[in-house]
């Protein structure tokens, strides 16, 4: 499998991002090809502060490396360090029908709310198609919300191949992330940056424990038997705890006679232990930003070679070379 995915540098990862996406990306790093990049060009459509974008991009790289992305297996780079992408984007854009992009949800949603959308948001899926096609990727791990963009990418690639009568581009497929990995937030709804119910992976231990102790719970009496599978506190605990500890906890739920405070304390201990190694690695990386920049530079060099080959194929097919 030739795997590729992009991660927007829009903030620090929370537990939902980790279990729902990052962990699954990292598991694919031993495939024949694994390219992961920080989508700073895409983030330009929302972040309009240079210093913030730069800092976010470096933070995202450190987060991924600390969480186990291994540069000896996967190529990690920053999107804008591969200028071939922007050029390929133009070649793709010149044959992309407006209608295809008008149907894309992120653009449509904004317009339907009466907000004015920039051309960056409108053409966002074409840039994403360039990202994917430039490395001959065949597998794109993404959340359910991004599958439309992969379909658009396939349409664009097919119509380019048809127009110029050549198999210039490989047609990629989405690998939809495990939807059962939906992580509840501190209020029991889906954890999300936009709901303010999240706990960050690298949140310092003390505030993290405080947030856990404040997780909303129901007011049923302690002695009642409870169903662990429908309880968000149990769901969170089961992300971090060993299977044998989960079974024990589930048993306790069914028996009743326990307090949510004890479960929260166990969750805090398990979460702290689970991310302890990543936290230590994160601190090490933070102390050596040059090492991180070196990893990103090396990654970009590898990515540029591949993107250059594909761009040349496309340029030749359409008569630019
Ligand atoms: P947010 O909702 O916090 O803005 P994003 O939309 O930036 O999160 O999500 C980035 C990735 O993390 C997506 O692939 C998404 O599927 C995954 N993700 C986000 N929140 C959760 C969650 N609560 N449970 C599982 N996966 C999640
Ligand atoms: N649009 C993706 C998101 O918001 C990020 C992204 C950019 C991406 N380019 C990509 C994902 C290429 C997969 C492949 O999550």
Coordinates of C-alpha atoms and ligand atoms in Angstrom, one line a residue:
X1 CA 0.0 0.0 0.0
X2 CA 1.2 3.5 -0.8
X3 CA -0.3 5.5 2.1
X4 CA -0.6 9.3 2.3
X5 CA -2.5 11.6 4.6
X6 CA -2.4 15.3 5.5
X7 CA -3.0 16.8 8.9
X8 CA -4.1 20.4 9.3
X9 CA -2.0 22.3 11.8
X10 CA -5.0 23.9 13.4
X11 CA -4.4 23.1 17.1
X12 CA -3.1 20.6 19.6
X13 CA -4.5 17.1 19.3
X14 CA -7.1 15.9 21.8
X15 CA -7.9 12.4 22.8
X16 CA -10.5 12.1 19.9
X17 CA -7.9 13.1 17.3
X18 CA -5.5 10.6 18.7
X19 CA -7.7 7.5 19.0
X20 CA -9.9 8.5 16.0
X21 CA -7.1 9.4 13.6
X22 CA -3.4 9.9 14.6
X23 CA -3.0 6.4 16.2
X24 CA -4.5 4.8 13.1
X25 CA -2.1 6.8 10.8
X26 CA 0.9 5.8 12.8
X27 CA -0.2 2.1 12.6
X28 CA 0.2 2.4 8.8
X29 CA 3.7 3.6 8.9
X30 CA 5.2 0.3 8.0
X31 CA 3.5 0.0 4.7
X32 CA 5.5 0.1 1.4
X33 CA 5.1 3.9 1.4
X34 CA 3.9 6.1 4.2
X35 CA 3.9 9.8 3.5
X36 CA 2.4 12.2 6.2
X37 CA 2.4 15.9 5.8
X38 CA 1.4 19.0 7.7
X39 CA -1.2 20.7 5.5
X40 CA -0.2 24.3 6.1
X41 CA -1.4 25.5 2.7
X42 CA -4.8 24.2 3.5
X43 CA -4.7 25.8 6.9
X44 CA -4.1 29.2 5.2
X45 CA -7.8 29.2 4.4
X46 CA -8.5 29.6 8.2
X47 CA -5.3 30.8 10.0
X48 CA -4.4 34.4 9.0
X49 CA -1.5 34.9 11.3
X50 CA 1.9 34.0 10.1
X51 CA 3.6 33.4 13.4
X52 CA 0.6 31.3 14.6
X53 CA 0.7 29.1 11.5
X54 CA 4.5 28.6 11.7
X55 CA 4.3 27.7 15.4
X56 CA 1.3 25.4 14.9
X57 CA 3.1 23.5 12.1
X58 CA 6.2 22.9 14.2
X59 CA 3.9 21.8 17.1
X60 CA 2.0 19.4 15.0
X61 CA 5.3 17.8 13.7
X62 CA 6.5 17.4 17.3
X63 CA 3.1 16.0 18.4
X64 CA 3.2 13.3 15.7
X65 CA 6.8 12.4 16.3
X66 CA 6.2 12.2 20.1
X67 CA 3.2 10.0 19.5
X68 CA 5.2 7.4 17.6
X69 CA 5.6 8.6 14.0
X70 CA 9.0 7.2 13.1
X71 CA 10.9 9.1 10.5
X72 CA 12.9 5.9 9.7
X73 CA 9.6 4.4 8.4
X74 CA 7.4 7.3 7.4
X75 CA 8.2 10.4 5.5
X76 CA 7.1 13.4 7.4
X77 CA 7.1 16.9 5.8
X78 CA 5.4 20.2 5.6
X79 CA 3.1 20.7 2.5
X80 CA 4.5 24.0 1.4
X81 CA 8.1 22.6 1.4
X82 CA 7.0 20.8 -1.8
X83 CA 6.3 23.6 -4.2
X84 CA 5.6 21.0 -7.0
X85 CA 2.2 20.6 -5.3
X86 CA 1.1 24.1 -6.0
X87 CA 2.1 23.8 -9.7
X88 CA 0.3 20.4 -10.0
X89 CA -2.7 22.0 -8.4
X90 CA -2.9 24.5 -11.3
X91 CA -2.7 21.8 -13.9
X92 CA -5.6 20.0 -12.2
X93 CA -7.6 23.1 -11.7
X94 CA -7.6 24.0 -15.3
X95 CA -9.7 21.0 -16.1
X96 CA -11.9 20.9 -13.0
X97 CA -15.6 21.8 -13.5
X98 CA -17.0 24.4 -11.1
X99 CA -20.0 22.1 -10.5
X100 CA -17.7 19.4 -8.9
X101 CA -16.4 21.9 -6.3
X102 CA -19.8 23.6 -5.8
X103 CA -21.1 20.2 -4.5
X104 CA -18.4 19.9 -1.9
X105 CA -19.8 20.1 1.6
X106 CA -17.4 22.5 3.4
X107 CA -17.9 25.1 0.7
X108 CA -21.7 24.4 0.3
X109 CA -22.2 24.7 4.1
X110 CA -20.5 28.0 4.3
X111 CA -22.5 29.5 1.4
X112 CA -25.8 28.1 2.7
X113 CA -25.1 29.9 6.0
X114 CA -24.9 33.1 4.0
X115 CA -21.2 33.5 4.6
X116 CA -18.9 34.5 1.8
X117 CA -16.3 31.8 0.9
X118 CA -12.8 32.5 -0.4
X119 CA -11.5 30.9 -3.6
X120 CA -9.1 29.0 -1.3
X121 CA -12.0 27.2 0.4
X122 CA -13.7 26.7 -3.0
X123 CA -10.6 25.1 -4.6
X124 CA -9.5 23.3 -1.4
X125 CA -10.3 19.9 -2.8
X126 CA -8.2 20.5 -5.9
X127 CA -5.1 21.2 -3.7
X128 CA -6.0 18.1 -1.8
X129 CA -6.1 16.1 -5.0
X130 CA -2.7 17.4 -5.9
X131 CA -1.4 16.3 -2.5
X132 CA -2.6 12.8 -3.1
X133 CA -1.8 12.4 -6.8
X134 CA 1.8 13.8 -6.5
X135 CA 3.0 10.8 -4.7
X136 CA 1.2 8.0 -6.6
X137 CA -0.6 7.3 -3.4
X138 CA -3.2 4.5 -3.6
X139 CA -4.5 4.6 0.0
X140 CA -5.6 7.7 1.9
X141 CA -6.6 7.2 5.5
X142 CA -9.1 9.9 6.4
X143 CA -12.1 10.5 8.6
X144 CA -15.6 10.0 7.2
X145 CA -16.0 13.7 6.6
X146 CA -13.1 13.7 4.1
X147 CA -14.3 10.9 1.8
X148 CA -16.0 13.3 -0.5
X149 CA -12.7 15.0 -1.2
X150 CA -11.1 11.6 -2.1
X151 CA -14.0 11.0 -4.6
X152 CA -13.4 14.5 -6.1
X153 CA -9.7 13.6 -6.4
X154 CA -10.6 10.4 -8.2
X155 CA -12.8 12.3 -10.6
X156 CA -10.1 14.9 -11.3
X157 CA -7.5 12.2 -11.9
X158 CA -9.8 10.2 -14.2
X159 CA -10.7 13.3 -16.3
X160 CA -7.0 14.3 -16.6
X161 CA -6.0 10.8 -17.7
X162 CA -8.9 10.7 -20.2
X163 CA -8.3 14.2 -21.6
X164 CA -4.6 13.5 -22.3
X165 CA -5.1 9.8 -23.1
X166 CA -2.5 8.6 -20.7
X167 CA -2.4 6.9 -17.3
X168 CA -0.7 9.9 -15.7
X169 CA -2.3 9.5 -12.3
X170 CA -2.9 6.5 -10.0
X171 CA -6.5 6.5 -8.8
X172 CA -6.5 6.5 -4.9
X173 CA -9.0 5.0 -2.5
X174 CA -10.0 6.4 0.9
X175 CA -9.3 4.1 3.9
X176 CA -12.0 5.3 6.2
X177 CA -10.9 5.5 9.8
X178 CA -12.5 3.2 12.3
X179 CA -15.7 5.0 13.2
X180 CA -16.1 2.9 16.4
X181 CA -13.2 4.8 17.7
X182 CA -15.5 7.8 18.4
X183 CA -14.3 9.3 21.6
X184 CA -16.8 11.0 23.9
X185 CA -15.9 14.4 25.5
X186 CA -16.1 15.6 29.1
X187 CA -19.9 16.3 28.6
X188 CA -20.6 12.8 27.1
X189 CA -21.1 14.2 23.5
X190 CA -18.5 13.6 20.8
X191 CA -15.2 15.1 21.8
X192 CA -14.5 18.1 19.6
X193 CA -12.5 21.3 19.5
X194 CA -15.7 23.2 18.6
X195 CA -17.6 21.9 21.6
X196 CA -15.0 22.8 24.3
X197 CA -15.4 19.4 25.8
X198 CA -11.9 18.1 24.9
X199 CA -8.8 17.0 26.8
X200 CA -5.6 17.5 25.0
X201 CA -3.1 14.6 24.7
X202 CA -0.2 16.8 25.9
X203 CA -2.2 18.8 28.5
X204 CA 0.0 19.1 31.6
X205 CA -0.9 16.4 34.1
X206 CA -2.5 18.5 36.8
X207 CA -5.1 20.3 34.6
X208 CA -5.7 17.0 32.8
X209 CA -6.6 15.3 36.1
X210 CA -8.8 18.2 37.0
X211 CA -10.7 18.0 33.7
X212 CA -11.2 14.3 34.3
X213 CA -12.5 14.8 37.8
X214 CA -15.1 17.3 36.3
X215 CA -16.4 14.9 33.6
X216 CA -20.2 14.9 33.7
X217 CA -21.9 11.8 35.2
X218 CA -25.5 10.9 35.9
X219 CA -27.0 11.1 39.4
X220 CA -28.2 7.5 39.8
X221 CA -27.6 6.1 43.3
X222 CA -24.3 4.3 43.8
X223 CA -25.8 1.0 44.6
X224 CA -27.6 0.8 41.1
X225 CA -26.3 -1.6 38.5
X226 CA -25.1 0.3 35.4
X227 CA -24.4 -0.7 31.8
X228 CA -20.8 0.0 31.1
X229 CA -21.2 0.0 27.3
X230 CA -23.4 3.1 27.3
X231 CA -21.4 5.1 29.9
X232 CA -19.0 7.7 28.5
X233 CA -16.7 7.4 31.5
X234 CA -16.3 3.7 31.0
X235 CA -15.8 4.3 27.2
X236 CA -13.0 6.7 28.0
X237 CA -11.5 4.3 30.6
X238 CA -11.5 1.5 28.1
X239 CA -9.3 3.5 25.7
X240 CA -6.5 3.6 28.1
X241 CA -6.8 0.5 30.4
X242 CA -5.5 -3.0 29.8
X243 CA -8.3 -5.4 28.7
X244 CA -8.2 -7.3 32.0
X245 CA -8.7 -4.0 33.9
X246 CA -11.6 -3.1 31.6
X247 CA -13.3 -6.4 32.3
X248 CA -12.9 -5.8 36.0
X249 CA -14.4 -2.3 35.7
X250 CA -17.3 -3.5 33.5
X251 CA -18.0 -6.1 36.2
X252 CA -18.1 -3.4 38.8
X253 CA -20.5 -1.3 36.7
X254 CA -22.9 -4.3 36.4
X255 CA -22.7 -5.1 40.1
X256 CA -23.2 -1.4 41.2
X257 CA -22.1 -0.1 44.5
X258 CA -19.3 2.0 43.2
X259 CA -18.7 5.8 43.0
X260 CA -18.0 7.6 39.7
X261 CA -15.2 9.5 41.6
X262 CA -13.2 6.2 41.9
X263 CA -13.7 5.5 38.2
X264 CA -12.4 9.0 37.4
X265 CA -9.4 8.5 39.5
X266 CA -8.6 5.2 37.7
X267 CA -9.2 6.9 34.4
X268 CA -6.8 9.7 35.3
X269 CA -4.1 7.2 36.4
X270 CA -4.6 5.2 33.2
X271 CA -4.5 8.2 30.9
X272 CA -1.4 9.6 32.6
X273 CA 0.4 6.3 32.3
X274 CA -0.7 5.8 28.7
X275 CA 0.8 9.1 27.4
X276 CA 3.8 9.2 29.8
X277 CA 6.3 8.1 27.3
X278 CA 4.9 10.4 24.5
X279 CA 5.0 13.3 27.0
X280 CA 8.6 12.6 27.8
X281 CA 9.5 12.3 24.1
X282 CA 7.6 15.6 23.4
X283 CA 9.7 17.4 26.0
X284 CA 12.9 16.0 24.4
X285 CA 11.8 17.2 21.0
X286 CA 10.8 20.6 22.2
X287 CA 14.3 21.1 23.6
X288 CA 15.7 20.2 20.1
X289 CA 13.7 22.1 17.5
X290 CA 16.6 21.8 15.1
X291 CA 16.3 18.1 15.1
X292 CA 12.6 18.4 14.2
X293 CA 13.4 20.8 11.4
X294 CA 16.0 18.4 10.1
X295 CA 13.5 15.6 10.1
X296 CA 11.0 17.8 8.2
X297 CA 13.7 18.9 5.8
X298 CA 14.8 15.4 5.0
X299 CA 11.2 14.4 4.6
X300 CA 10.5 17.3 2.1
X301 CA 13.6 16.3 0.1
X302 CA 12.2 12.7 -0.4
X303 CA 8.7 14.0 -1.1
X304 CA 10.0 16.5 -3.7
X305 CA 11.8 13.8 -5.7
X306 CA 8.6 11.8 -6.0
X307 CA 6.4 14.9 -6.6
X308 CA 8.8 16.1 -9.3
X309 CA 8.6 12.8 -11.2
X310 CA 4.8 12.9 -11.1
X311 CA 4.6 16.6 -12.0
X312 CA 6.9 16.0 -15.0
X313 CA 4.6 13.1 -16.2
X314 CA 1.7 15.5 -16.0
X315 CA 3.5 18.4 -17.7
X316 CA 4.6 16.2 -20.6
X317 CA 1.1 14.8 -21.0
X318 CA -0.5 18.2 -21.3
X319 CA 2.1 19.8 -23.5
X320 CA 4.0 21.9 -21.0
X321 CA 7.3 20.0 -21.5
Ligands
LIG1 P1 -12.4 18.6 15.9 O1 -13.8 18.0 15.9 O2 -11.9 18.6 17.3 O3 -12.3 19.9 15.2 P2 -11.1 17.6 13.6 O4 -12.3 17.8 12.8 O5 -10.0 18.5 13.4 O6 -11.5 17.6 15.2 O7 -10.7 16.1 13.5 C1 -9.4 15.6 13.0 C2 -9.5 14.1 12.9 O8 -9.7 13.5 14.3 C3 -10.6 13.6 12.0 O9 -10.1 12.5 11.2 C4 -11.7 13.0 13.0 O10 -12.3 11.9 12.4 C5 -10.9 12.7 14.2 N1 -11.7 13.0 15.4 C6 -12.0 14.2 15.9 N2 -12.8 14.1 17.0 C7 -12.9 12.8 17.2 C8 -13.6 12.0 18.2 N3 -14.3 12.6 19.2 N4 -13.6 10.7 18.1 C9 -13.0 10.1 17.1 N5 -12.3 10.7 16.2 C10 -12.3 12.1 16.2
LIG2 N1 -8.4 18.2 4.2 C1 -7.8 17.3 5.2 C2 -8.4 17.6 6.6 O1 -9.0 18.7 6.8 C3 -6.3 17.5 5.3 C4 -5.6 17.1 4.0 C5 -5.0 18.0 3.1 C6 -5.5 15.8 3.5 N2 -4.5 17.3 2.1 C7 -4.8 16.0 2.3 C8 -5.9 14.6 3.9 C9 -4.5 14.9 1.4 C10 -5.6 13.5 3.1 C11 -4.9 13.6 1.9 O2 -8.4 16.8 7.5

